mmCIF file with all atom_site columns, C-alpha atoms in Angstrom:
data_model
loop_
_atom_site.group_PDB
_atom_site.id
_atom_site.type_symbol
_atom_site.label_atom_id
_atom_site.label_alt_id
_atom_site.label_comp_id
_atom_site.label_asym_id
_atom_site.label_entity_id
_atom_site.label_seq_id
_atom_site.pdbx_PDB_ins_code
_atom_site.Cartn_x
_atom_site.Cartn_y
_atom_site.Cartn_z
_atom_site.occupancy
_atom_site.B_iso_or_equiv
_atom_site.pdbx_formal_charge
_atom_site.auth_seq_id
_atom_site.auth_comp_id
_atom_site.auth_asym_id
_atom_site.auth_atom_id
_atom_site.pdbx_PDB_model_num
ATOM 1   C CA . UNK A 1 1   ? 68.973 5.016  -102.710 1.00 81.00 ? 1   UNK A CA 1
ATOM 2   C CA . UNK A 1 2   ? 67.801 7.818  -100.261 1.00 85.00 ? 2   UNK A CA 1
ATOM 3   C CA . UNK A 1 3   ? 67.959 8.320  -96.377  1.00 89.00 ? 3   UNK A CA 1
ATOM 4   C CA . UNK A 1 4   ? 64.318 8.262  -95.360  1.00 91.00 ? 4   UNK A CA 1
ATOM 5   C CA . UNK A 1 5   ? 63.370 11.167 -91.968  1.00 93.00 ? 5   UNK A CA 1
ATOM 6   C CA . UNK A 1 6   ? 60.402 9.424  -90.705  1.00 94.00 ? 6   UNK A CA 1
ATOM 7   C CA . UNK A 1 7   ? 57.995 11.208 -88.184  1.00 93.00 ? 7   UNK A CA 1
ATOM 8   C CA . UNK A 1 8   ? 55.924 8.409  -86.418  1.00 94.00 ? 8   UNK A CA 1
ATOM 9   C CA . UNK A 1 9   ? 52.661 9.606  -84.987  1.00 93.00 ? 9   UNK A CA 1
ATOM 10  C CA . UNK A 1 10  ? 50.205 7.954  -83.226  1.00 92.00 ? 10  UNK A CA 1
ATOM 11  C CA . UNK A 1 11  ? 47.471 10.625 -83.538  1.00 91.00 ? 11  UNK A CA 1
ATOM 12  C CA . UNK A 1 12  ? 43.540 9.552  -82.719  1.00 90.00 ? 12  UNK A CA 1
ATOM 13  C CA . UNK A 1 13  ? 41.317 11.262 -85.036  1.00 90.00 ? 13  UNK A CA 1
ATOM 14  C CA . UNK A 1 14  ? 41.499 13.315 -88.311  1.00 91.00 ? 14  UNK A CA 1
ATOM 15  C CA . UNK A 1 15  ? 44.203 14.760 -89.259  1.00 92.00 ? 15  UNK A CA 1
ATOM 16  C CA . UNK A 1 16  ? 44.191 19.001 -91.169  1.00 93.00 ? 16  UNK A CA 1
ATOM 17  C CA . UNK A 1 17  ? 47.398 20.657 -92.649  1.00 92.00 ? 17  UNK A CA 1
ATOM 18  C CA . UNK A 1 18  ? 49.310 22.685 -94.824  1.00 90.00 ? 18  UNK A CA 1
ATOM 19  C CA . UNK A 1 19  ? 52.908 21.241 -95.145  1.00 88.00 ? 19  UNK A CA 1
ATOM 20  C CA . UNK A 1 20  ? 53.689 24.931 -93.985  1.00 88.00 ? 20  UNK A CA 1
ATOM 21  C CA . UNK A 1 21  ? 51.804 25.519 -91.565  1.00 92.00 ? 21  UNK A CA 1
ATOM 22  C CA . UNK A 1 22  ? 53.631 25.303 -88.287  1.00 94.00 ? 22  UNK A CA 1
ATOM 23  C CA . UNK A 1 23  ? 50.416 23.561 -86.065  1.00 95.00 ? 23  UNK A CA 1
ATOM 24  C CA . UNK A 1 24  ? 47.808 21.454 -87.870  1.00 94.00 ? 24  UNK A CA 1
ATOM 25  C CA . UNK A 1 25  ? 44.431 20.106 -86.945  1.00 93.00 ? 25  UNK A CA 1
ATOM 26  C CA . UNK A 1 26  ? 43.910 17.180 -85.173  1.00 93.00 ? 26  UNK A CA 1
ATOM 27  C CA . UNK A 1 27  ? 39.861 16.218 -84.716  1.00 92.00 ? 27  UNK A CA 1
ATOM 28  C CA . UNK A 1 28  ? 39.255 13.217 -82.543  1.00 86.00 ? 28  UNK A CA 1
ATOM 29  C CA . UNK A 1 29  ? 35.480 13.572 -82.172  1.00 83.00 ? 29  UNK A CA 1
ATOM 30  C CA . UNK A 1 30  ? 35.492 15.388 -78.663  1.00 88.00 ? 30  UNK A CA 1
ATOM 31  C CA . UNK A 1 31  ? 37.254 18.802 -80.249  1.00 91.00 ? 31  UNK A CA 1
ATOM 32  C CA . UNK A 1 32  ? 39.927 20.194 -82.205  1.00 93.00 ? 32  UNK A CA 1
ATOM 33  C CA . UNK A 1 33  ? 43.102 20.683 -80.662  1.00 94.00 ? 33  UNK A CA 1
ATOM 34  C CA . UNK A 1 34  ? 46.514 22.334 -82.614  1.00 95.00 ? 34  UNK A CA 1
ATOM 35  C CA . UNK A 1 35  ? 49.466 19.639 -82.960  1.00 94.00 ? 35  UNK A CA 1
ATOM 36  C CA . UNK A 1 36  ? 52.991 20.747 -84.080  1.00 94.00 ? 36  UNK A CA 1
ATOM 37  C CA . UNK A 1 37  ? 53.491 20.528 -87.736  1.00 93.00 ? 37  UNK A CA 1
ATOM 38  C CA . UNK A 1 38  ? 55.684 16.870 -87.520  1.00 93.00 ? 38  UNK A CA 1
ATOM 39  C CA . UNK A 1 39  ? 57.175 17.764 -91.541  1.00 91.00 ? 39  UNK A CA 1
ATOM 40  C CA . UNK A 1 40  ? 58.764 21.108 -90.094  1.00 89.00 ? 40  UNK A CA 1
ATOM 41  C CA . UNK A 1 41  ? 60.404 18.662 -87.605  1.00 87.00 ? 41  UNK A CA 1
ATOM 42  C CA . UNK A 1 42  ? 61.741 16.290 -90.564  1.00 91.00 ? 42  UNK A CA 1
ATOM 43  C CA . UNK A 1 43  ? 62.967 19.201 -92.378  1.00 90.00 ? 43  UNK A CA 1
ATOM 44  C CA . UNK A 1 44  ? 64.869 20.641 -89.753  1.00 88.00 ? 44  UNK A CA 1
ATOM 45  C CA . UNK A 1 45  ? 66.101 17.169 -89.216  1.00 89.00 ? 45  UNK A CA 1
ATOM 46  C CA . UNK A 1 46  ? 67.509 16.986 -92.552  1.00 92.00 ? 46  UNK A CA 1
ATOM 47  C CA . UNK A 1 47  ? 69.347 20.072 -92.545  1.00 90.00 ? 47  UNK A CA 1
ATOM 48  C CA . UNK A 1 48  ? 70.913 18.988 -89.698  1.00 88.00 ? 48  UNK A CA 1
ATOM 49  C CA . UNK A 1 49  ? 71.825 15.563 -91.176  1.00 89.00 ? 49  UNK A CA 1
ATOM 50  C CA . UNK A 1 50  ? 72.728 16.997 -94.364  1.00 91.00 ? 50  UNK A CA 1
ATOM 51  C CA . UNK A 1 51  ? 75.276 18.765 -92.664  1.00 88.00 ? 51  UNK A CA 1
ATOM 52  C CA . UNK A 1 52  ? 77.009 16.030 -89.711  1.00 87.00 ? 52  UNK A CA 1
ATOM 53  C CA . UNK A 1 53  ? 76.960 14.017 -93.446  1.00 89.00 ? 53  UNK A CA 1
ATOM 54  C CA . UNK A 1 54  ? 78.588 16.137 -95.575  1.00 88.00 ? 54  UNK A CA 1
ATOM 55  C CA . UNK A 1 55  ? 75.669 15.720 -98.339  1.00 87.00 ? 55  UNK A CA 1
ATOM 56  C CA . UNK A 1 56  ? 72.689 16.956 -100.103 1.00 88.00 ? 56  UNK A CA 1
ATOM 57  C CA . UNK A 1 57  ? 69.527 17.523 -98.865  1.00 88.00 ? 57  UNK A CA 1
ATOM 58  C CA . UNK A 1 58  ? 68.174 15.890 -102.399 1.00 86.00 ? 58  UNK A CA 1
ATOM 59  C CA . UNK A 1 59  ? 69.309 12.812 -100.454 1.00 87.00 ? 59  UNK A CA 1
ATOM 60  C CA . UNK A 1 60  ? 66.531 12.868 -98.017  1.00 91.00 ? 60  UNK A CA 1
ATOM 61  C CA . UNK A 1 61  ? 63.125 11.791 -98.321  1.00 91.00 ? 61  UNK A CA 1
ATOM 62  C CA . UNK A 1 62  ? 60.982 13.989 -95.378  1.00 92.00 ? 62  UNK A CA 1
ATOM 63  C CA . UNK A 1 63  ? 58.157 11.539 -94.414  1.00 93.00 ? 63  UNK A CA 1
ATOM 64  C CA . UNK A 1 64  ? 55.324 11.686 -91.565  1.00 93.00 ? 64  UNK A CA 1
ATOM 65  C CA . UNK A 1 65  ? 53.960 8.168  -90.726  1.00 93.00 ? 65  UNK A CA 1
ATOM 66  C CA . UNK A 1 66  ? 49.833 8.323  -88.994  1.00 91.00 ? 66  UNK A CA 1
ATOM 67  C CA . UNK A 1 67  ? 49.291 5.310  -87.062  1.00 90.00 ? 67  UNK A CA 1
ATOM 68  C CA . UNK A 1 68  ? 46.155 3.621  -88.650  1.00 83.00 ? 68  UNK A CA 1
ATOM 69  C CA . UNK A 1 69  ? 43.835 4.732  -85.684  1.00 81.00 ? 69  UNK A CA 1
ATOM 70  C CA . UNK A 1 70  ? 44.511 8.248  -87.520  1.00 80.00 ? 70  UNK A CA 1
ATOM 71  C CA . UNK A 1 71  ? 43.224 9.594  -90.562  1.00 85.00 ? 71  UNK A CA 1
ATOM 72  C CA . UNK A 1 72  ? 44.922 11.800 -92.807  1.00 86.00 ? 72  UNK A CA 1
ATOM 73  C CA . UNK A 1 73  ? 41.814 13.954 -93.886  1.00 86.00 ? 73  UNK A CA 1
ATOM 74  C CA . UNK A 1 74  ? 43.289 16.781 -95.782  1.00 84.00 ? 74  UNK A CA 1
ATOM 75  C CA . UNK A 1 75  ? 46.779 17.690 -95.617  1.00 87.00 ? 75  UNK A CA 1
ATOM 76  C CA . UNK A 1 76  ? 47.712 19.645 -98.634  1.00 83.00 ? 76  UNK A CA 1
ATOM 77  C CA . UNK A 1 77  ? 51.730 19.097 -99.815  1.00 86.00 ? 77  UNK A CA 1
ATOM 78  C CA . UNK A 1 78  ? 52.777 21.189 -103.021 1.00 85.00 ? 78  UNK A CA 1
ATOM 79  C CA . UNK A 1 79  ? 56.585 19.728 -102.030 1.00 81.00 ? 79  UNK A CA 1
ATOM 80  C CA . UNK A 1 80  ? 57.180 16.204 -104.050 1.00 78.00 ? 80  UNK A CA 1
ATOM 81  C CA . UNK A 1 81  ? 59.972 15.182 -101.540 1.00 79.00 ? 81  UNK A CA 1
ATOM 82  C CA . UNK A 1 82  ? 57.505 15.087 -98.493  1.00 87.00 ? 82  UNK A CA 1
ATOM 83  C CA . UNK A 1 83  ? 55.065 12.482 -97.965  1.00 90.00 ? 83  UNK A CA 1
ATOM 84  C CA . UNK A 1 84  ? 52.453 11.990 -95.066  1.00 91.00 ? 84  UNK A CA 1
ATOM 85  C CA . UNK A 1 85  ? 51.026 8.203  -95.326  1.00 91.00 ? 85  UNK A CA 1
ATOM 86  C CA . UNK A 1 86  ? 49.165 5.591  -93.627  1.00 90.00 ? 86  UNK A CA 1
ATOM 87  C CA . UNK A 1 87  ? 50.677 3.233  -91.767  1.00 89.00 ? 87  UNK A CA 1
ATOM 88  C CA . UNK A 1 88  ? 49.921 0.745  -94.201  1.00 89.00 ? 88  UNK A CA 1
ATOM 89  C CA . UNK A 1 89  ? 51.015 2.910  -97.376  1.00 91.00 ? 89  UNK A CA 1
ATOM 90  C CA . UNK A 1 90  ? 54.243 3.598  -95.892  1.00 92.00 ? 90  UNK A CA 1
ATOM 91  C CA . UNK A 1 91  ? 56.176 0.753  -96.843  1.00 92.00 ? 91  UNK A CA 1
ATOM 92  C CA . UNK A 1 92  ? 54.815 0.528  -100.288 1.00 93.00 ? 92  UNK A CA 1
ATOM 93  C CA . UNK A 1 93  ? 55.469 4.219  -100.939 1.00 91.00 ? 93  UNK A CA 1
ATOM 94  C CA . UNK A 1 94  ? 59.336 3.281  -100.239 1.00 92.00 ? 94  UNK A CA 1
ATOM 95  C CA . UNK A 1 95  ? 59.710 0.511  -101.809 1.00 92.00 ? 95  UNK A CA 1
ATOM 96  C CA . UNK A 1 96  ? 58.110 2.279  -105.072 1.00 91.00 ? 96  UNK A CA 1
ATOM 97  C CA . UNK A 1 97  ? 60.161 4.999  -104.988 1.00 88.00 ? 97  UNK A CA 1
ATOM 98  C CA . UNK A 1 98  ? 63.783 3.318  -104.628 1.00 86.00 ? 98  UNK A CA 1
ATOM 99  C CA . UNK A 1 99  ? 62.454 1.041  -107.951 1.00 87.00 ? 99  UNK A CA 1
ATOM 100 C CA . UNK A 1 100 ? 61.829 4.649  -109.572 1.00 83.00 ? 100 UNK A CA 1
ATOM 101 C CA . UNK A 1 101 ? 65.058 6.375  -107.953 1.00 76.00 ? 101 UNK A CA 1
ATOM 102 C CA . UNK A 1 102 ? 67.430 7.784  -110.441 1.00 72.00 ? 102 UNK A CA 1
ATOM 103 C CA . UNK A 1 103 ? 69.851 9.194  -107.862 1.00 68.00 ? 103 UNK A CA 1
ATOM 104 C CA . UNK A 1 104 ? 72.461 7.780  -105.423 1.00 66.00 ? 104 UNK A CA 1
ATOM 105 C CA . UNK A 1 105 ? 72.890 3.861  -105.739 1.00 71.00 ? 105 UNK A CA 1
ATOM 106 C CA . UNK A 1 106 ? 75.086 4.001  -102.581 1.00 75.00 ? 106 UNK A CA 1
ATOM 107 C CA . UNK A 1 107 ? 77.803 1.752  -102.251 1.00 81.00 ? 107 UNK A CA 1
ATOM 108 C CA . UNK A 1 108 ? 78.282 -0.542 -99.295  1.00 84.00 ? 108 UNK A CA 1
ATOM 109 C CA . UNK A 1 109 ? 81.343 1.367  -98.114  1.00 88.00 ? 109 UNK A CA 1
ATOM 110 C CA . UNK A 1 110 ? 79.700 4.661  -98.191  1.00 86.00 ? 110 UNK A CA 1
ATOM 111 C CA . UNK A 1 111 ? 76.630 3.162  -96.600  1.00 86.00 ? 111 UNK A CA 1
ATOM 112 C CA . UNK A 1 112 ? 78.947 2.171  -94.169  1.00 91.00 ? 112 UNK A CA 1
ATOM 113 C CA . UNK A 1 113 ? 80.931 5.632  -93.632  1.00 89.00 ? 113 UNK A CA 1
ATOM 114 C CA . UNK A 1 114 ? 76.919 7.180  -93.061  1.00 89.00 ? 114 UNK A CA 1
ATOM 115 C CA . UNK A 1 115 ? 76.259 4.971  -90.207  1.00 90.00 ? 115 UNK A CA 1
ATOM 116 C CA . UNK A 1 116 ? 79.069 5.320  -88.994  1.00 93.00 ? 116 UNK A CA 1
ATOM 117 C CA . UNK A 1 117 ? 78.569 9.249  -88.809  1.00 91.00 ? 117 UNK A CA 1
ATOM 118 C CA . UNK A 1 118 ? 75.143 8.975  -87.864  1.00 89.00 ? 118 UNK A CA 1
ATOM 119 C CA . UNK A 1 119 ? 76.248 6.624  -84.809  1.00 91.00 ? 119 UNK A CA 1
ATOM 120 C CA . UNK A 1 120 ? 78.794 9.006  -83.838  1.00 90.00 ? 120 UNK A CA 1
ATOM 121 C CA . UNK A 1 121 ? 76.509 12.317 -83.751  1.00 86.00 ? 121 UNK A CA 1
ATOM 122 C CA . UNK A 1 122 ? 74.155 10.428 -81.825  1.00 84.00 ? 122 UNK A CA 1
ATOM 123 C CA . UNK A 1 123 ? 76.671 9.092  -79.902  1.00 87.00 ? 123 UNK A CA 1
ATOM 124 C CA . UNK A 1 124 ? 77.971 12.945 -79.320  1.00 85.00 ? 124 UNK A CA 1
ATOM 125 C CA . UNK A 1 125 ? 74.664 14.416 -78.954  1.00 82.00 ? 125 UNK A CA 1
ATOM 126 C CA . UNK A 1 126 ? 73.811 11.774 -75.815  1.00 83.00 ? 126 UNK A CA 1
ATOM 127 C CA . UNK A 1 127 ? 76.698 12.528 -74.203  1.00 83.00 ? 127 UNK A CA 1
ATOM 128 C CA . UNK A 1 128 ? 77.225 16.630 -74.598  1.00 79.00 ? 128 UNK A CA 1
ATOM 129 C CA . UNK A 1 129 ? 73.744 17.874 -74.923  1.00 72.00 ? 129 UNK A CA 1
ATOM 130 C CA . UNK A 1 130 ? 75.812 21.395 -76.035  1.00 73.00 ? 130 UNK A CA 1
ATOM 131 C CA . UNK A 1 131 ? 76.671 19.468 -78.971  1.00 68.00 ? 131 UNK A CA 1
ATOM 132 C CA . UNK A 1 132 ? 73.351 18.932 -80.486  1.00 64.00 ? 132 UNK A CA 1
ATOM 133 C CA . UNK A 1 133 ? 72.330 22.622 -79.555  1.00 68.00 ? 133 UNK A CA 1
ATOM 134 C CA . UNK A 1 134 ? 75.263 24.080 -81.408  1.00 69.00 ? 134 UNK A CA 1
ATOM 135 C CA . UNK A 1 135 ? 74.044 22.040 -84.623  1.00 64.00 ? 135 UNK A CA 1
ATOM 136 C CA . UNK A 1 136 ? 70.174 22.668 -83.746  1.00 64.00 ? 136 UNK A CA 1
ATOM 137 C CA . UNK A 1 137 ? 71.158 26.593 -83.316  1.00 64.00 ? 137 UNK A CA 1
ATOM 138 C CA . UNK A 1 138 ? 72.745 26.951 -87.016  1.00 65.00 ? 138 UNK A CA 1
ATOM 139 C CA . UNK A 1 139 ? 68.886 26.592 -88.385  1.00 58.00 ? 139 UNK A CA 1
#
């Protein structure tokens, strides 16, 4: 029922943010050191899907994934379409959510016409790195 941006990290330690902050905290016992923000990644990632789509950005659900050998300590999101979970939360937090959606039951043809887009962007982007700059460049 939604197209789910997910931001895989692998982070050791404990994990400090503001969903708008553009670097967050990462403690892993030996010091603090400043990691890029990974929702501000998703988000920009959406826009840019929203657009090769042709749809919504309601569509979208922005997600950051921590490995299990991180911990999410305090990262403070006001935004209810962006999540940052646990490895092991992840999956439940999706399936949760499409029982509660009350948008977009997508058909299989228009599933179909998405991948198909998606596969051809990427396909684009590999091939003419000019392309994905020119859609990066717009936000």
């Amino acid at each position: 029922k939604y197209i789910y941006v997910i931001e895989p990290k692998f982070w050791l330690g404990y994990i400090f943010g503001n969903e708008e902050d553009e670097k967050w905290l990462l403690n892993d016992g030996n010091g603090t050191i400043y990691v890029e923000n990974p929702l501000r990644n998703t988000r920009f990632k959406i826009k840019v899907l929203a657009n090769v789509l042709g749809i919504s950005n309601d569509n979208f659900v922005n997600m950051v994934c921590i490995a299990d050998c991180g911990k999410i300590k305090e990262v403070n999101i006001k935004d209810n379409t962006c999540k940052v979970l646990g490895e092991k939360e992840t999956l439940s937090y999706i399936l949760e959510k499409e029982k509660h959606a009350r948008i977009n039951v997508y058909k299989s043809e228009e599933i179909e016409r998405i991948a198909s887009k998606l596969y051809d962007y990427h396909k684009a982007s590999l091939e003419d790195k000019a392309y994905y700059q020119k859609h990066k460049n717009k936000y």
